[in-house]
């Protein structure tokens, strides 16, 4: 992993990003165990009741610039959700990276974004072709996801809005926008789409996708490259 990062840093056409999702956030008048200052104590529900909404947070960190991008989904944390977050991020940020032709993506091998997840691989191949970007996926092995840079951002967000009653989607997004990651405010989006779980390709349908994945000979589960097909 270290060698991959060094190579990316030396290549001006490569942008290193770190991707991860966070546990869902309940929207409602729930006690979240934090502390807040004020003239009056805050009244909150002291046990779980039916929430108004569940937000699924996803983060994309541009490692070198410390630009954090947060996407809050109103549905499920699925392969399609993460792929849509990546597409949403690049649509809004590609102008800031005009010379980038390759993305080095750090991520853990969670069930929805694993290198063996057929739907996720299908979506990444489509993303690569659409934007003419080479994607290098560098997975952290089990029990090492703490080294993924985006993991550190979640703790900052949780401390930032700790003690706040997240009573609406607007409140949650407003608080997220005011956190800081190493002096840089995040870019925050809402992704209001419905996602189905369990979407996968049959072996027959996945065969042409698998042919597009150049896996490492020594670490096929943890390292792979997707190159775009020329237009």
PDB file of C-alpha atoms in Angstrom:
ATOM      1  CA  UNK A   1       0.000   0.000   0.000  1.00  0.00           C
ATOM      2  CA  UNK A   2       2.807   2.408   0.866  1.00  0.00           C
ATOM      3  CA  UNK A   3       4.462   1.891  -2.524  1.00  0.00           C
ATOM      4  CA  UNK A   4       1.162   2.502  -4.302  1.00  0.00           C
ATOM      5  CA  UNK A   5       0.732   5.790  -2.444  1.00  0.00           C
ATOM      6  CA  UNK A   6       4.278   6.892  -3.290  1.00  0.00           C
ATOM      7  CA  UNK A   7       3.713   6.182  -6.973  1.00  0.00           C
ATOM      8  CA  UNK A   8       0.444   8.114  -6.945  1.00  0.00           C
ATOM      9  CA  UNK A   9       2.039  11.124  -5.263  1.00  0.00           C
ATOM     10  CA  UNK A  10       4.745  11.227  -7.947  1.00  0.00           C
ATOM     11  CA  UNK A  11       2.240  11.193 -10.817  1.00  0.00           C
ATOM     12  CA  UNK A  12       0.465  14.541 -11.439  1.00  0.00           C
ATOM     13  CA  UNK A  13      -2.242  12.746 -13.448  1.00  0.00           C
ATOM     14  CA  UNK A  14      -3.226  10.584 -10.457  1.00  0.00           C
ATOM     15  CA  UNK A  15      -5.649  11.716  -7.769  1.00  0.00           C
ATOM     16  CA  UNK A  16      -5.779   9.700  -4.564  1.00  0.00           C
ATOM     17  CA  UNK A  17      -9.138   9.474  -2.838  1.00  0.00           C
ATOM     18  CA  UNK A  18     -10.396   7.584   0.185  1.00  0.00           C
ATOM     19  CA  UNK A  19     -13.952   6.203   0.284  1.00  0.00           C
ATOM     20  CA  UNK A  20     -16.047   4.812   3.115  1.00  0.00           C
ATOM     21  CA  UNK A  21     -19.581   4.740   4.482  1.00  0.00           C
ATOM     22  CA  UNK A  22     -20.690   5.354   8.052  1.00  0.00           C
ATOM     23  CA  UNK A  23     -23.354   3.824  10.258  1.00  0.00           C
ATOM     24  CA  UNK A  24     -26.800   5.223   9.544  1.00  0.00           C
ATOM     25  CA  UNK A  25     -27.884   8.346  11.387  1.00  0.00           C
ATOM     26  CA  UNK A  26     -31.346   8.491  12.948  1.00  0.00           C
ATOM     27  CA  UNK A  27     -33.226  11.700  12.303  1.00  0.00           C
ATOM     28  CA  UNK A  28     -35.525  12.672  15.184  1.00  0.00           C
ATOM     29  CA  UNK A  29     -35.496  13.943  18.736  1.00  0.00           C
ATOM     30  CA  UNK A  30     -33.110  11.281  19.970  1.00  0.00           C
ATOM     31  CA  UNK A  31     -30.501  11.557  22.696  1.00  0.00           C
ATOM     32  CA  UNK A  32     -27.158  10.869  21.054  1.00  0.00           C
ATOM     33  CA  UNK A  33     -25.054  10.743  24.193  1.00  0.00           C
ATOM     34  CA  UNK A  34     -23.206  13.983  23.540  1.00  0.00           C
ATOM     35  CA  UNK A  35     -22.981  17.322  25.329  1.00  0.00           C
ATOM     36  CA  UNK A  36     -24.110  20.776  24.264  1.00  0.00           C
ATOM     37  CA  UNK A  37     -23.869  24.214  25.871  1.00  0.00           C
ATOM     38  CA  UNK A  38     -26.952  26.337  26.374  1.00  0.00           C
ATOM     39  CA  UNK A  39     -29.020  28.237  28.915  1.00  0.00           C
ATOM     40  CA  UNK A  40     -31.567  25.451  29.104  1.00  0.00           C
ATOM     41  CA  UNK A  41     -31.140  21.696  29.053  1.00  0.00           C
ATOM     42  CA  UNK A  42     -32.093  19.925  25.861  1.00  0.00           C
ATOM     43  CA  UNK A  43     -35.010  17.509  26.041  1.00  0.00           C
ATOM     44  CA  UNK A  44     -34.578  14.357  24.005  1.00  0.00           C
ATOM     45  CA  UNK A  45     -35.980  10.842  23.768  1.00  0.00           C
ATOM     46  CA  UNK A  46     -34.012   8.582  26.089  1.00  0.00           C
ATOM     47  CA  UNK A  47     -34.716   5.344  24.201  1.00  0.00           C
ATOM     48  CA  UNK A  48     -35.066   4.271  20.584  1.00  0.00           C
ATOM     49  CA  UNK A  49     -38.401   4.978  19.000  1.00  0.00           C
ATOM     50  CA  UNK A  50     -39.410   5.001  15.356  1.00  0.00           C
ATOM     51  CA  UNK A  51     -37.159   7.468  13.570  1.00  0.00           C
ATOM     52  CA  UNK A  52     -38.447  10.012  11.039  1.00  0.00           C
ATOM     53  CA  UNK A  53     -35.679   9.212   8.532  1.00  0.00           C
ATOM     54  CA  UNK A  54     -32.479   7.175   8.410  1.00  0.00           C
ATOM     55  CA  UNK A  55     -29.568   8.866   6.661  1.00  0.00           C
ATOM     56  CA  UNK A  56     -26.806   6.757   5.109  1.00  0.00           C
ATOM     57  CA  UNK A  57     -23.574   8.821   5.088  1.00  0.00           C
ATOM     58  CA  UNK A  58     -20.809   8.228   2.567  1.00  0.00           C
ATOM     59  CA  UNK A  59     -17.516  10.099   2.428  1.00  0.00           C
ATOM     60  CA  UNK A  60     -14.982  10.750  -0.300  1.00  0.00           C
ATOM     61  CA  UNK A  61     -11.772  12.384   0.871  1.00  0.00           C
ATOM     62  CA  UNK A  62      -9.377  13.969  -1.610  1.00  0.00           C
ATOM     63  CA  UNK A  63      -6.300  13.002   0.362  1.00  0.00           C
ATOM     64  CA  UNK A  64      -3.732  15.556  -0.810  1.00  0.00           C
ATOM     65  CA  UNK A  65      -5.988  18.627  -0.595  1.00  0.00           C
ATOM     66  CA  UNK A  66      -7.934  17.454   2.486  1.00  0.00           C
ATOM     67  CA  UNK A  67     -11.163  18.255   0.669  1.00  0.00           C
ATOM     68  CA  UNK A  68     -13.845  16.126   2.280  1.00  0.00           C
ATOM     69  CA  UNK A  69     -17.023  15.346   0.355  1.00  0.00           C
ATOM     70  CA  UNK A  70     -20.025  14.016   2.286  1.00  0.00           C
ATOM     71  CA  UNK A  71     -23.079  12.451   0.677  1.00  0.00           C
ATOM     72  CA  UNK A  72     -26.130  11.621   2.771  1.00  0.00           C
ATOM     73  CA  UNK A  73     -28.472   9.071   1.253  1.00  0.00           C
ATOM     74  CA  UNK A  74     -32.088   8.580   2.282  1.00  0.00           C
ATOM     75  CA  UNK A  75     -32.184   4.883   1.371  1.00  0.00           C
ATOM     76  CA  UNK A  76     -29.759   1.988   1.801  1.00  0.00           C
ATOM     77  CA  UNK A  77     -25.984   1.600   1.801  1.00  0.00           C
ATOM     78  CA  UNK A  78     -25.559  -0.513  -1.333  1.00  0.00           C
ATOM     79  CA  UNK A  79     -23.095  -0.948  -4.195  1.00  0.00           C
ATOM     80  CA  UNK A  80     -25.228   1.322  -6.366  1.00  0.00           C
ATOM     81  CA  UNK A  81     -25.377   3.969  -3.647  1.00  0.00           C
ATOM     82  CA  UNK A  82     -21.590   4.105  -3.314  1.00  0.00           C
ATOM     83  CA  UNK A  83     -21.169   4.146  -7.109  1.00  0.00           C
ATOM     84  CA  UNK A  84     -23.679   6.997  -7.394  1.00  0.00           C
ATOM     85  CA  UNK A  85     -21.782   8.886  -4.671  1.00  0.00           C
ATOM     86  CA  UNK A  86     -18.594   8.517  -6.707  1.00  0.00           C
ATOM     87  CA  UNK A  87     -20.357   9.785  -9.831  1.00  0.00           C
ATOM     88  CA  UNK A  88     -21.905  12.708  -7.955  1.00  0.00           C
ATOM     89  CA  UNK A  89     -18.525  13.636  -6.485  1.00  0.00           C
ATOM     90  CA  UNK A  90     -16.723  13.587  -9.838  1.00  0.00           C
ATOM     91  CA  UNK A  91     -19.479  15.572 -11.572  1.00  0.00           C
ATOM     92  CA  UNK A  92     -18.966  18.384  -9.066  1.00  0.00           C
ATOM     93  CA  UNK A  93     -15.198  18.110  -8.638  1.00  0.00           C
ATOM     94  CA  UNK A  94     -13.721  17.209 -12.014  1.00  0.00           C
ATOM     95  CA  UNK A  95     -13.303  20.900 -12.897  1.00  0.00           C
ATOM     96  CA  UNK A  96     -10.965  21.202  -9.894  1.00  0.00           C
ATOM     97  CA  UNK A  97      -8.774  18.401 -11.290  1.00  0.00           C
ATOM     98  CA  UNK A  98      -8.454  19.075 -15.037  1.00  0.00           C
ATOM     99  CA  UNK A  99      -5.257  17.064 -15.485  1.00  0.00           C
ATOM    100  CA  UNK A 100      -6.366  13.929 -13.661  1.00  0.00           C
ATOM    101  CA  UNK A 101      -6.558  10.769 -15.749  1.00  0.00           C
ATOM    102  CA  UNK A 102      -6.279   8.171 -12.990  1.00  0.00           C
ATOM    103  CA  UNK A 103      -7.941   7.703  -9.607  1.00  0.00           C
ATOM    104  CA  UNK A 104      -6.234   5.769  -6.839  1.00  0.00           C
ATOM    105  CA  UNK A 105      -9.108   4.694  -4.599  1.00  0.00           C
ATOM    106  CA  UNK A 106      -8.434   3.536  -1.029  1.00  0.00           C
ATOM    107  CA  UNK A 107     -11.284   1.552   0.486  1.00  0.00           C
ATOM    108  CA  UNK A 108     -11.971  -1.364   2.776  1.00  0.00           C
ATOM    109  CA  UNK A 109     -13.281  -4.696   1.565  1.00  0.00           C
ATOM    110  CA  UNK A 110     -16.796  -4.258   2.945  1.00  0.00           C
ATOM    111  CA  UNK A 111     -19.553  -6.434   1.493  1.00  0.00           C
ATOM    112  CA  UNK A 112     -21.054  -3.750  -0.759  1.00  0.00           C
ATOM    113  CA  UNK A 113     -17.775  -2.474  -2.232  1.00  0.00           C
ATOM    114  CA  UNK A 114     -15.588  -5.571  -2.251  1.00  0.00           C
ATOM    115  CA  UNK A 115     -13.598  -6.464  -5.319  1.00  0.00           C
ATOM    116  CA  UNK A 116     -15.787  -9.556  -5.670  1.00  0.00           C
ATOM    117  CA  UNK A 117     -19.055  -7.593  -5.609  1.00  0.00           C
ATOM    118  CA  UNK A 118     -20.359  -7.996  -9.151  1.00  0.00           C
ATOM    119  CA  UNK A 119     -22.696  -4.991  -9.188  1.00  0.00           C
ATOM    120  CA  UNK A 120     -20.029  -2.679  -7.771  1.00  0.00           C
ATOM    121  CA  UNK A 121     -17.496  -3.814 -10.351  1.00  0.00           C
ATOM    122  CA  UNK A 122     -20.072  -3.310 -13.118  1.00  0.00           C
ATOM    123  CA  UNK A 123     -20.744   0.235 -11.957  1.00  0.00           C
ATOM    124  CA  UNK A 124     -17.042   1.090 -11.687  1.00  0.00           C
ATOM    125  CA  UNK A 125     -16.350  -0.205 -15.194  1.00  0.00           C
ATOM    126  CA  UNK A 126     -19.191   1.996 -16.481  1.00  0.00           C
ATOM    127  CA  UNK A 127     -17.805   4.984 -14.526  1.00  0.00           C
ATOM    128  CA  UNK A 128     -14.336   4.411 -15.980  1.00  0.00           C
ATOM    129  CA  UNK A 129     -15.689   4.312 -19.530  1.00  0.00           C
ATOM    130  CA  UNK A 130     -17.986   7.296 -19.084  1.00  0.00           C
ATOM    131  CA  UNK A 131     -15.310   9.598 -17.699  1.00  0.00           C
ATOM    132  CA  UNK A 132     -12.293   8.030 -19.445  1.00  0.00           C
ATOM    133  CA  UNK A 133     -10.531   7.515 -16.134  1.00  0.00           C
ATOM    134  CA  UNK A 134      -8.284   4.659 -15.078  1.00  0.00           C
ATOM    135  CA  UNK A 135      -9.290   3.377 -11.643  1.00  0.00           C
ATOM    136  CA  UNK A 136      -6.845   1.686  -9.318  1.00  0.00           C
ATOM    137  CA  UNK A 137      -8.551   0.087  -6.339  1.00  0.00           C
ATOM    138  CA  UNK A 138      -6.280  -0.437  -3.345  1.00  0.00           C
ATOM    139  CA  UNK A 139      -8.132  -2.295  -0.584  1.00  0.00           C
ATOM    140  CA  UNK A 140      -7.069  -2.400   3.041  1.00  0.00           C
ATOM    141  CA  UNK A 141      -7.041  -5.976   4.385  1.00  0.00           C
ATOM    142  CA  UNK A 142      -9.322  -7.077   7.255  1.00  0.00           C
ATOM    143  CA  UNK A 143      -8.786  -5.269  10.561  1.00  0.00           C
ATOM    144  CA  UNK A 144      -6.756  -2.534   8.835  1.00  0.00           C
ATOM    145  CA  UNK A 145      -9.551  -0.226   7.642  1.00  0.00           C
ATOM    146  CA  UNK A 146      -8.575   2.189  10.428  1.00  0.00           C
ATOM    147  CA  UNK A 147      -5.665   3.231   8.206  1.00  0.00           C
ATOM    148  CA  UNK A 148      -8.061   4.444   5.516  1.00  0.00           C
ATOM    149  CA  UNK A 149      -7.915   8.255   5.803  1.00  0.00           C
ATOM    150  CA  UNK A 150     -11.662   8.799   5.540  1.00  0.00           C
ATOM    151  CA  UNK A 151     -12.171   6.788   8.739  1.00  0.00           C
ATOM    152  CA  UNK A 152     -10.657   9.654  10.736  1.00  0.00           C
ATOM    153  CA  UNK A 153     -13.182  12.114   9.358  1.00  0.00           C
ATOM    154  CA  UNK A 154     -16.152  10.305  10.864  1.00  0.00           C
ATOM    155  CA  UNK A 155     -14.886  10.876  14.391  1.00  0.00           C
ATOM    156  CA  UNK A 156     -14.528  14.599  13.719  1.00  0.00           C
ATOM    157  CA  UNK A 157     -18.094  14.772  12.405  1.00  0.00           C
ATOM    158  CA  UNK A 158     -19.461  12.858  15.373  1.00  0.00           C
ATOM    159  CA  UNK A 159     -17.681  15.128  17.858  1.00  0.00           C
ATOM    160  CA  UNK A 160     -18.823  18.188  15.919  1.00  0.00           C
ATOM    161  CA  UNK A 161     -22.526  17.465  16.074  1.00  0.00           C
ATOM    162  CA  UNK A 162     -22.450  15.496  19.317  1.00  0.00           C
ATOM    163  CA  UNK A 163     -25.172  16.682  21.664  1.00  0.00           C
ATOM    164  CA  UNK A 164     -27.219  18.185  18.831  1.00  0.00           C
ATOM    165  CA  UNK A 165     -30.750  17.011  18.178  1.00  0.00           C
ATOM    166  CA  UNK A 166     -30.780  16.063  14.517  1.00  0.00           C
ATOM    167  CA  UNK A 167     -34.496  16.614  14.143  1.00  0.00           C
ATOM    168  CA  UNK A 168     -34.557  17.016  10.360  1.00  0.00           C
ATOM    169  CA  UNK A 169     -32.515  16.249   7.274  1.00  0.00           C
ATOM    170  CA  UNK A 170     -31.865  19.978   6.869  1.00  0.00           C
ATOM    171  CA  UNK A 171     -30.455  20.184  10.398  1.00  0.00           C
ATOM    172  CA  UNK A 172     -28.139  17.222   9.844  1.00  0.00           C
ATOM    173  CA  UNK A 173     -26.820  18.624   6.556  1.00  0.00           C
ATOM    174  CA  UNK A 174     -26.368  22.112   8.023  1.00  0.00           C
ATOM    175  CA  UNK A 175     -24.288  20.741  10.899  1.00  0.00           C
ATOM    176  CA  UNK A 176     -22.223  18.595   8.557  1.00  0.00           C
ATOM    177  CA  UNK A 177     -21.398  21.668   6.461  1.00  0.00           C
ATOM    178  CA  UNK A 178     -19.967  23.484   9.477  1.00  0.00           C
ATOM    179  CA  UNK A 179     -17.488  20.814  10.540  1.00  0.00           C
ATOM    180  CA  UNK A 180     -13.852  21.212   9.515  1.00  0.00           C
ATOM    181  CA  UNK A 181     -11.348  18.615   8.387  1.00  0.00           C
ATOM    182  CA  UNK A 182      -7.822  19.983   8.752  1.00  0.00           C
ATOM    183  CA  UNK A 183      -9.035  23.517   8.164  1.00  0.00           C
ATOM    184  CA  UNK A 184     -11.196  22.686   5.148  1.00  0.00           C
ATOM    185  CA  UNK A 185     -14.992  22.717   5.207  1.00  0.00           C
ATOM    186  CA  UNK A 186     -16.665  19.720   3.559  1.00  0.00           C
ATOM    187  CA  UNK A 187     -18.797  19.728   0.443  1.00  0.00           C
ATOM    188  CA  UNK A 188     -22.153  18.204   1.394  1.00  0.00           C
ATOM    189  CA  UNK A 189     -24.795  16.602  -0.840  1.00  0.00           C
ATOM    190  CA  UNK A 190     -28.136  14.880  -0.315  1.00  0.00           C
ATOM    191  CA  UNK A 191     -28.825  11.815  -2.473  1.00  0.00           C
ATOM    192  CA  UNK A 192     -32.555  11.142  -2.328  1.00  0.00           C
ATOM    193  CA  UNK A 193     -32.948   7.872  -4.241  1.00  0.00           C
ATOM    194  CA  UNK A 194     -34.271   4.424  -3.409  1.00  0.00           C
ATOM    195  CA  UNK A 195     -31.805   1.518  -3.586  1.00  0.00           C
ATOM    196  CA  UNK A 196     -32.548  -2.184  -3.570  1.00  0.00           C
ATOM    197  CA  UNK A 197     -30.351  -4.641  -1.707  1.00  0.00           C
ATOM    198  CA  UNK A 198     -29.013  -7.902  -3.104  1.00  0.00           C
ATOM    199  CA  UNK A 199     -28.438  -6.688  -6.660  1.00  0.00           C
ATOM    200  CA  UNK A 200     -25.870  -8.930  -8.335  1.00  0.00           C
ATOM    201  CA  UNK A 201     -24.928 -10.248 -11.753  1.00  0.00           C
ATOM    202  CA  UNK A 202     -25.126 -13.821 -12.874  1.00  0.00           C
ATOM    203  CA  UNK A 203     -21.792 -15.518 -13.719  1.00  0.00           C
ATOM    204  CA  UNK A 204     -22.650 -15.227 -17.410  1.00  0.00           C
ATOM    205  CA  UNK A 205     -23.417 -11.521 -17.227  1.00  0.00           C
ATOM    206  CA  UNK A 206     -20.376 -10.821 -15.077  1.00  0.00           C
ATOM    207  CA  UNK A 207     -17.938 -12.523 -17.434  1.00  0.00           C
ATOM    208  CA  UNK A 208     -17.332  -9.477 -19.699  1.00  0.00           C
ATOM    209  CA  UNK A 209     -16.985  -7.260 -16.615  1.00  0.00           C
ATOM    210  CA  UNK A 210     -14.462  -9.611 -15.031  1.00  0.00           C
ATOM    211  CA  UNK A 211     -12.431  -9.466 -18.237  1.00  0.00           C
ATOM    212  CA  UNK A 212     -12.019  -5.717 -17.710  1.00  0.00           C
ATOM    213  CA  UNK A 213     -10.516  -6.137 -14.240  1.00  0.00           C
ATOM    214  CA  UNK A 214      -6.744  -6.361 -14.166  1.00  0.00           C
ATOM    215  CA  UNK A 215      -6.069  -7.980 -10.816  1.00  0.00           C
ATOM    216  CA  UNK A 216      -2.733  -8.123  -9.056  1.00  0.00           C
ATOM    217  CA  UNK A 217      -1.042 -11.482  -9.490  1.00  0.00           C
ATOM    218  CA  UNK A 218      -0.006 -11.578  -5.833  1.00  0.00           C
ATOM    219  CA  UNK A 219      -2.958  -9.736  -4.231  1.00  0.00           C
ATOM    220  CA  UNK A 220      -5.966 -10.274  -6.513  1.00  0.00           C
ATOM    221  CA  UNK A 221      -8.513  -9.532  -3.758  1.00  0.00           C
ATOM    222  CA  UNK A 222      -6.841  -6.327  -2.624  1.00  0.00           C
ATOM    223  CA  UNK A 223      -5.490  -4.677  -5.764  1.00  0.00           C
ATOM    224  CA  UNK A 224      -7.024  -4.232  -9.213  1.00  0.00           C
ATOM    225  CA  UNK A 225      -7.045  -1.754 -12.095  1.00  0.00           C
ATOM    226  CA  UNK A 226      -9.886  -0.804 -14.431  1.00  0.00           C
ATOM    227  CA  UNK A 227      -8.888   0.933 -17.679  1.00  0.00           C
ATOM    228  CA  UNK A 228     -11.440   2.750 -19.841  1.00  0.00           C
ATOM    229  CA  UNK A 229     -12.296   1.530 -23.296  1.00  0.00           C
ATOM    230  CA  UNK A 230     -11.325   4.228 -25.829  1.00  0.00           C
ATOM    231  CA  UNK A 231     -14.247   6.045 -27.358  1.00  0.00           C
TER     232      UNK A 231
END
